[in-house]
Amino acid sequence: EDLRRSYSICSAPDEAALKVGVRLLPGGAFSGWALDNLRVGTLLDVLPPLGRFNVVLDRNAERHFLFVAAGSGITPVLSLLKTTLAREPLSRCTLIYGNRRIATTMFRDALAELKNRHLTRFAVHYVFSREEQDAPLFNGRLDAQRMTSFLRTLVPAADIDEVFVCGPAGMIDSACAALKTAGVADQNV
């Protein structure tokens, strides 16, 4: 059956294997099929990636990248994080990552491993909408108000050079509105 679904590569260009992330959706035509049927050696016809979610990296640059993701929006962000940390050794990255709960957080182990490898250059902040954490900032949806709070405290807007946002449309709109209000230029988002 010919199904067309968007996909994002989660591996970095320097990694040997090309990987994509698939989140199982209840009733999902492709995700359910993929979980039940994909095996080593299965062939799929795919369109090439669009490739417009990037920035030119510079080995000598010293920048602060902010990544904002929710749910499966982490898939391209993971690739960008790995690539940025590898190719800009003087730059640092911050990830604000929204999910329902810790148990449904995609790539949690990969992010922990990346954090352990880049202790002083990579910070990750998890926000859960259906699971309580100690600090109120980390509880609830990743909306404009919460983003504004992050931009006033843990990730000051004036300290950000580049921003990548990926996830549900409502979260993207809210995050971009908060970034604009905080003074982050559109061309840097």
Coordinates of N, CA and C in Angstrom, one line a residue:
E1 N 0.9 -1.2 0.0 CA 0.0 0.0 0.0 C 0.9 1.2 0.0
D2 N 0.5 2.2 -0.8 CA 1.3 3.5 -0.9 C 0.8 4.4 0.2
L3 N 1.6 4.6 1.2 CA 1.3 5.6 2.3 C 2.3 6.7 2.3
R4 N 1.9 7.9 2.5 CA 2.9 9.0 2.5 C 2.8 9.6 3.9
R5 N 3.9 9.6 4.6 CA 4.0 10.1 6.0 C 5.3 10.9 6.1
S6 N 5.3 12.0 6.8 CA 6.5 12.7 7.1 C 7.4 11.9 7.9
Y7 N 8.7 12.1 7.8 CA 9.7 11.4 8.6 C 10.9 12.3 8.8
S8 N 11.6 12.0 9.9 CA 12.8 12.8 10.2 C 13.9 11.8 10.6
I9 N 15.1 12.1 10.1 CA 16.2 11.3 10.4 C 16.7 11.8 11.8
C10 N 17.0 10.8 12.7 CA 17.5 11.1 14.0 C 19.0 10.8 14.2
S11 N 19.6 10.2 13.2 CA 21.0 10.0 13.3 C 21.8 11.2 12.8
A12 N 23.0 11.4 13.2 CA 23.8 12.5 12.7 C 24.5 12.1 11.4
P13 N 24.9 13.1 10.6 CA 25.5 12.8 9.3 C 26.8 12.0 9.5
D14 N 27.5 12.1 10.6 CA 28.8 11.4 10.8 C 28.6 10.0 11.3
E15 N 27.3 9.6 11.6 CA 27.1 8.2 12.1 C 27.0 7.2 10.9
A16 N 27.4 6.0 11.2 CA 27.4 5.0 10.1 C 26.0 4.6 9.6
A17 N 25.1 4.5 10.5 CA 23.7 4.0 10.2 C 22.7 5.2 10.1
L18 N 21.9 5.2 9.1 CA 20.8 6.1 9.0 C 19.6 5.6 9.8
K19 N 19.1 6.4 10.7 CA 18.0 6.0 11.6 C 16.9 7.0 11.5
V20 N 15.7 6.5 11.7 CA 14.5 7.4 11.8 C 13.8 6.9 13.1
G21 N 13.0 7.8 13.7 CA 12.2 7.4 14.9 C 10.8 7.2 14.5
V22 N 10.1 6.2 15.0 CA 8.7 6.0 14.7 C 8.0 5.9 16.1
R23 N 7.0 6.7 16.3 CA 6.2 6.7 17.5 C 4.9 6.0 17.2
L24 N 4.6 4.9 18.0 CA 3.4 4.2 17.8 C 2.2 5.1 18.1
L25 N 1.3 5.3 17.1 CA 0.1 6.0 17.4 C -1.1 5.1 17.3
P26 N -2.0 5.2 18.3 CA -3.2 4.3 18.3 C -3.9 4.5 17.0
G27 N -4.1 3.4 16.2 CA -4.8 3.4 14.9 C -3.9 4.0 13.8
G28 N -2.6 4.2 14.1 CA -1.7 4.8 13.1 C -1.5 3.8 12.0
A29 N -1.8 4.2 10.8 CA -1.6 3.2 9.6 C -0.2 2.8 9.4
F30 N 0.8 3.7 9.5 CA 2.1 3.3 9.3 C 2.8 2.9 10.6
S31 N 2.6 3.6 11.7 CA 3.4 3.3 12.9 C 3.0 1.9 13.4
G32 N 1.8 1.5 13.3 CA 1.4 0.1 13.7 C 2.0 -0.9 12.8
W33 N 1.9 -0.6 11.5 CA 2.5 -1.6 10.5 C 4.0 -1.7 10.7
A34 N 4.6 -0.6 10.9 CA 6.1 -0.6 11.1 C 6.5 -1.4 12.3
L35 N 5.8 -1.3 13.4 CA 6.1 -2.0 14.6 C 5.9 -3.5 14.4
D36 N 4.8 -3.9 13.7 CA 4.5 -5.3 13.5 C 5.3 -6.0 12.4
N37 N 5.7 -5.2 11.4 CA 6.2 -5.8 10.2 C 7.7 -5.5 9.8
L38 N 8.2 -4.3 10.2 CA 9.5 -4.0 9.8 C 10.6 -4.9 10.4
R39 N 11.4 -5.4 9.6 CA 12.5 -6.3 10.1 C 13.8 -6.0 9.3
V40 N 14.9 -6.4 9.8 CA 16.1 -6.2 9.0 C 15.9 -6.8 7.6
G41 N 16.2 -6.0 6.6 CA 16.1 -6.5 5.2 C 14.8 -6.0 4.6
T42 N 13.9 -5.5 5.3 CA 12.7 -4.9 4.7 C 13.0 -3.7 3.9
L43 N 12.5 -3.6 2.7 CA 12.7 -2.5 1.8 C 11.5 -1.6 1.7
L44 N 11.8 -0.3 1.8 CA 10.7 0.7 1.8 C 11.1 1.7 0.7
D45 N 10.2 2.2 -0.1 CA 10.4 3.3 -1.0 C 10.1 4.6 -0.2
V46 N 11.1 5.5 -0.2 CA 10.9 6.8 0.6 C 11.3 8.0 -0.3
L47 N 10.7 9.1 0.0 CA 11.2 10.3 -0.7 C 12.4 10.9 0.1
P48 N 13.2 11.7 -0.5 CA 14.3 12.2 0.2 C 13.9 13.2 1.3
P49 N 14.7 13.5 2.3 CA 14.3 14.5 3.3 C 14.3 15.8 2.7
L50 N 13.5 16.7 3.3 CA 13.4 18.1 2.8 C 14.7 18.9 3.1
G51 N 15.3 18.7 4.2 CA 16.6 19.3 4.5 C 16.6 20.8 4.7
R52 N 15.6 21.4 5.2 CA 15.6 22.8 5.4 C 15.6 23.2 6.8
F53 N 15.9 22.3 7.7 CA 15.9 22.5 9.1 C 17.3 22.5 9.6
N54 N 18.1 23.5 9.3 CA 19.5 23.5 9.7 C 20.1 24.8 9.7
V55 N 21.4 24.9 10.1 CA 22.1 26.2 10.1 C 23.6 25.8 9.8
V56 N 24.3 26.6 9.1 CA 25.7 26.4 8.7 C 26.5 26.3 10.0
L57 N 27.2 25.3 10.2 CA 28.0 25.1 11.4 C 29.5 25.6 11.1
D58 N 30.1 26.1 12.2 CA 31.5 26.6 12.1 C 32.3 26.1 13.2
R59 N 33.3 25.3 13.0 CA 34.1 24.7 14.0 C 34.7 25.8 15.0
N60 N 34.9 27.0 14.5 CA 35.5 28.0 15.4 C 34.4 28.9 16.1
A61 N 33.2 28.7 15.8 CA 32.1 29.5 16.4 C 31.9 29.1 17.9
E62 N 31.5 30.1 18.6 CA 31.2 29.9 20.0 C 29.8 30.5 20.3
R63 N 28.8 29.6 20.1 CA 27.4 30.0 20.1 C 26.6 29.2 21.1
H64 N 25.4 29.7 21.4 CA 24.4 29.0 22.2 C 23.2 28.7 21.4
F65 N 22.9 27.4 21.2 CA 21.8 26.9 20.5 C 20.7 26.5 21.4
L66 N 19.5 26.9 21.2 CA 18.3 26.5 22.0 C 17.5 25.6 21.1
F67 N 17.2 24.4 21.5 CA 16.3 23.5 20.8 C 15.0 23.3 21.7
V68 N 13.9 23.5 21.1 CA 12.6 23.3 21.8 C 11.8 22.2 21.0
A69 N 11.5 21.1 21.7 CA 10.8 20.0 21.0 C 9.7 19.5 21.9
A70 N 8.7 18.9 21.3 CA 7.6 18.2 22.0 C 7.3 16.9 21.3
G71 N 7.1 15.9 22.1 CA 6.8 14.6 21.5 C 7.8 14.1 20.5
S72 N 7.3 13.6 19.4 CA 8.1 13.1 18.3 C 8.9 14.2 17.6
G73 N 8.7 15.4 17.9 CA 9.4 16.5 17.4 C 10.9 16.4 17.7
I74 N 11.2 15.6 18.7 CA 12.6 15.4 19.1 C 13.4 14.7 18.0
T75 N 12.8 14.0 17.0 CA 13.5 13.2 16.1 C 14.5 14.0 15.3
P76 N 14.1 15.1 14.5 CA 15.2 15.9 13.8 C 16.1 16.7 14.8
V77 N 15.5 17.0 15.9 CA 16.3 17.8 16.9 C 17.5 16.9 17.5
L78 N 17.2 15.6 17.7 CA 18.3 14.8 18.1 C 19.5 14.8 17.1
S79 N 19.2 14.7 15.8 CA 20.2 14.7 14.8 C 20.9 16.1 14.9
L80 N 20.2 17.2 15.0 CA 20.8 18.5 15.0 C 21.7 18.6 16.3
L81 N 21.2 18.2 17.4 CA 22.0 18.2 18.7 C 23.3 17.5 18.5
K82 N 23.3 16.2 18.1 CA 24.5 15.4 17.9 C 25.5 16.1 17.0
T83 N 24.9 16.6 15.9 CA 25.8 17.2 14.8 C 26.4 18.5 15.4
T84 N 25.6 19.3 16.0 CA 26.1 20.6 16.5 C 27.2 20.4 17.6
L85 N 26.9 19.5 18.5 CA 27.9 19.2 19.6 C 29.2 18.7 19.0
A86 N 29.1 17.9 17.9 CA 30.3 17.3 17.3 C 31.1 18.3 16.5
R87 N 30.4 19.1 15.8 CA 31.0 20.0 14.8 C 31.3 21.4 15.2
E88 N 30.8 21.8 16.4 CA 31.1 23.1 16.9 C 31.5 22.9 18.4
P89 N 32.8 22.5 18.6 CA 33.2 22.2 19.9 C 33.3 23.3 20.9
L90 N 33.1 24.5 20.5 CA 33.1 25.7 21.4 C 31.7 26.1 21.7
S91 N 30.7 25.6 21.0 CA 29.3 26.0 21.3 C 28.6 25.1 22.3
R92 N 27.5 25.6 22.8 CA 26.8 24.8 23.8 C 25.3 24.8 23.3
C93 N 24.6 23.8 23.8 CA 23.2 23.5 23.4 C 22.3 23.3 24.6
T94 N 21.1 23.9 24.5 CA 20.1 23.7 25.5 C 18.9 23.1 24.9
L95 N 18.3 22.1 25.5 CA 17.1 21.4 25.0 C 16.0 21.6 26.0
I96 N 14.8 22.1 25.6 CA 13.6 22.1 26.4 C 12.7 21.2 25.7
Y97 N 12.3 20.1 26.4 CA 11.6 18.9 25.7 C 10.4 18.6 26.5
G98 N 9.2 18.8 25.8 CA 7.9 18.6 26.4 C 7.4 17.2 26.0
N99 N 6.8 16.5 27.0 CA 6.2 15.2 26.8 C 5.0 15.1 27.8
R100 N 4.2 14.0 27.6 CA 3.2 13.7 28.6 C 3.8 13.2 29.9
R101 N 4.7 12.2 29.8 CA 5.3 11.6 31.0 C 6.7 11.1 30.6
I102 N 7.4 10.8 31.6 CA 8.8 10.3 31.4 C 8.8 9.0 30.6
A103 N 7.8 8.1 30.9 CA 7.8 6.8 30.3 C 7.5 6.8 28.8
T104 N 6.9 7.9 28.3 CA 6.6 8.0 26.9 C 7.6 9.0 26.2
T105 N 8.7 9.3 26.8 CA 9.7 10.3 26.3 C 10.6 9.5 25.3
M106 N 10.5 9.9 24.0 CA 11.4 9.3 23.0 C 12.8 9.7 23.2
F107 N 13.7 8.8 22.9 CA 15.2 9.0 22.9 C 15.7 9.5 24.3
R108 N 15.0 9.1 25.3 CA 15.5 9.5 26.7 C 16.9 9.0 27.0
D109 N 17.2 7.7 26.6 CA 18.5 7.2 26.9 C 19.6 7.8 26.0
A110 N 19.2 8.1 24.7 CA 20.2 8.8 23.8 C 20.5 10.2 24.3
L111 N 19.5 10.9 24.8 CA 19.8 12.2 25.3 C 20.6 12.2 26.6
A112 N 20.4 11.2 27.5 CA 21.2 11.0 28.7 C 22.7 10.7 28.3
E113 N 22.9 9.9 27.3 CA 24.2 9.6 26.8 C 24.9 10.8 26.3
L114 N 24.1 11.6 25.5 CA 24.7 12.8 24.9 C 25.0 13.8 26.0
K115 N 24.2 13.9 27.0 CA 24.5 14.8 28.1 C 25.7 14.3 28.9
N116 N 25.9 13.0 29.1 CA 27.1 12.5 29.8 C 28.3 12.8 29.0
R117 N 28.2 12.8 27.7 CA 29.4 13.0 26.8 C 29.8 14.5 26.7
H118 N 28.8 15.3 26.9 CA 29.0 16.8 26.8 C 28.5 17.5 28.0
L119 N 29.0 17.1 29.2 CA 28.5 17.6 30.5 C 28.4 19.2 30.6
T120 N 29.4 19.8 30.1 CA 29.5 21.3 30.3 C 28.9 22.0 29.1
R121 N 28.5 21.3 28.0 CA 28.0 22.0 26.8 C 26.6 21.7 26.5
F122 N 25.9 20.7 27.2 CA 24.6 20.3 26.8 C 23.7 20.3 28.1
A123 N 22.6 21.1 28.1 CA 21.7 21.0 29.2 C 20.3 20.6 28.6
V124 N 19.6 19.8 29.3 CA 18.3 19.3 28.9 C 17.3 19.6 30.0
H125 N 16.1 20.1 29.7 CA 15.1 20.4 30.6 C 13.8 19.7 30.1
Y126 N 13.3 18.8 30.9 CA 12.1 18.1 30.6 C 10.9 18.7 31.2
V127 N 9.8 18.9 30.4 CA 8.5 19.4 30.8 C 7.5 18.3 30.6
F128 N 6.8 17.9 31.7 CA 5.8 16.9 31.5 C 4.4 17.4 31.8
S129 N 3.4 17.1 30.9 CA 2.1 17.6 31.1 C 1.2 16.7 31.9
R130 N 1.6 15.5 32.1 CA 0.7 14.6 32.9 C 1.5 13.8 34.0
E131 N 2.6 14.4 34.4 CA 3.4 13.8 35.5 C 4.1 14.9 36.3
E132 N 3.9 14.9 37.6 CA 4.4 16.0 38.4 C 5.9 15.9 38.6
Q133 N 6.5 17.1 38.6 CA 8.0 17.2 38.9 C 8.0 18.2 40.1
D134 N 9.2 18.3 40.7 CA 9.3 19.2 41.9 C 9.1 20.6 41.6
A135 N 9.6 21.1 40.5 CA 9.5 22.6 40.2 C 8.3 22.8 39.2
P136 N 7.5 23.8 39.5 CA 6.3 24.1 38.7 C 6.7 24.4 37.3
L137 N 7.8 25.0 37.0 CA 8.3 25.3 35.6 C 8.2 24.1 34.7
F138 N 8.5 22.9 35.3 CA 8.6 21.7 34.5 C 7.3 20.9 34.4
N139 N 6.2 21.5 34.9 CA 4.9 20.8 34.9 C 3.9 21.5 34.0
G140 N 3.3 20.8 33.1 CA 2.3 21.4 32.2 C 2.7 21.3 30.8
R141 N 1.9 22.0 30.0 CA 2.2 22.1 28.5 C 3.3 23.1 28.2
L142 N 4.0 22.8 27.2 CA 5.0 23.7 26.7 C 4.4 24.9 25.9
D143 N 3.8 25.8 26.6 CA 3.0 26.9 26.0 C 3.8 28.2 26.1
A144 N 3.2 29.3 25.6 CA 3.9 30.6 25.5 C 4.3 31.1 26.9
Q145 N 3.4 30.9 27.9 CA 3.7 31.3 29.3 C 4.9 30.6 29.8
R146 N 5.0 29.2 29.6 CA 6.1 28.4 30.2 C 7.4 28.8 29.4
M147 N 7.3 29.0 28.1 CA 8.5 29.4 27.4 C 9.0 30.7 27.8
T148 N 8.1 31.7 28.1 CA 8.5 33.0 28.6 C 9.2 32.8 29.9
S149 N 8.7 31.9 30.8 CA 9.4 31.7 32.1 C 10.8 31.1 31.9
F150 N 10.9 30.2 30.9 CA 12.3 29.7 30.6 C 13.2 30.8 30.1
L151 N 12.7 31.6 29.3 CA 13.5 32.7 28.6 C 13.9 33.8 29.6
R152 N 13.2 33.8 30.8 CA 13.5 34.8 31.8 C 14.4 34.3 32.9
T153 N 14.5 32.9 32.9 CA 15.2 32.3 34.0 C 16.4 31.4 33.5
L154 N 16.1 30.2 33.2 CA 17.1 29.2 32.9 C 17.8 29.4 31.5
V155 N 17.1 30.0 30.6 CA 17.7 30.2 29.2 C 17.4 31.6 28.8
P156 N 18.2 32.6 29.3 CA 17.9 34.0 29.0 C 17.9 34.2 27.5
A157 N 16.9 34.9 27.0 CA 16.8 35.1 25.6 C 18.0 35.9 25.0
A158 N 18.6 36.8 25.7 CA 19.7 37.5 25.2 C 21.0 36.6 25.0
D159 N 21.0 35.4 25.6 CA 22.1 34.5 25.5 C 22.0 33.5 24.4
I160 N 20.9 33.6 23.6 CA 20.6 32.6 22.6 C 21.0 33.1 21.2
D161 N 21.8 32.3 20.4 CA 22.2 32.7 19.1 C 21.3 32.1 18.0
E162 N 20.9 30.8 18.2 CA 20.1 30.1 17.2 C 19.1 29.3 17.9
V163 N 17.9 29.1 17.3 CA 16.8 28.4 17.9 C 16.2 27.4 16.9
F164 N 15.9 26.2 17.3 CA 15.2 25.2 16.5 C 14.0 24.8 17.3
V165 N 12.8 24.8 16.6 CA 11.6 24.4 17.3 C 10.9 23.3 16.4
C166 N 10.5 22.2 17.1 CA 9.9 21.1 16.3 C 8.9 20.4 17.2
G167 N 7.7 20.2 16.7 CA 6.6 19.5 17.5 C 5.3 19.9 16.9
P168 N 4.2 19.7 17.7 CA 2.9 20.0 17.3 C 2.8 21.5 17.0
A169 N 1.9 21.8 16.0 CA 1.8 23.2 15.5 C 1.5 24.2 16.6
G170 N 0.6 23.9 17.6 CA 0.3 24.8 18.7 C 1.5 25.1 19.5
M171 N 2.4 24.1 19.8 CA 3.6 24.3 20.6 C 4.6 25.2 19.8
I172 N 4.7 24.9 18.5 CA 5.6 25.7 17.7 C 5.2 27.2 17.7
D173 N 3.9 27.4 17.5 CA 3.4 28.8 17.4 C 3.6 29.5 18.8
S174 N 3.3 28.8 19.9 CA 3.5 29.4 21.2 C 5.0 29.7 21.5
A175 N 5.9 28.8 21.2 CA 7.3 29.0 21.4 C 7.8 30.1 20.6
C176 N 7.4 30.2 19.3 CA 7.9 31.2 18.4 C 7.4 32.6 18.9
A177 N 6.2 32.7 19.4 CA 5.6 33.9 19.9 C 6.4 34.4 21.1
A178 N 6.7 33.4 22.0 CA 7.4 33.8 23.2 C 8.8 34.2 22.9
L179 N 9.5 33.6 22.0 CA 10.8 34.0 21.5 C 10.8 35.3 20.9
K180 N 9.8 35.6 20.1 CA 9.7 37.0 19.5 C 9.5 38.0 20.5
T181 N 8.6 37.8 21.5 CA 8.3 38.8 22.5 C 9.6 39.0 23.4
A182 N 10.4 37.9 23.6 CA 11.6 38.0 24.4 C 12.7 38.7 23.6
G183 N 12.6 39.0 22.3 CA 13.6 39.7 21.6 C 14.5 38.9 20.7
V184 N 14.2 37.6 20.6 CA 15.0 36.7 19.7 C 14.5 37.0 18.2
A185 N 15.4 37.4 17.4 CA 15.1 37.8 16.0 C 14.6 36.6 15.2
D186 N 13.6 36.8 14.3 CA 12.9 35.8 13.5 C 14.0 35.0 12.7
Q187 N 15.0 35.7 12.2 CA 16.0 35.0 11.3 C 16.8 34.0 12.1
N188 N 16.8 34.1 13.5 CA 17.5 33.1 14.3 C 16.7 32.0 14.8
V189 N 15.4 31.9 14.4 CA 14.5 30.9 14.8 C 14.2 30.0 13.6

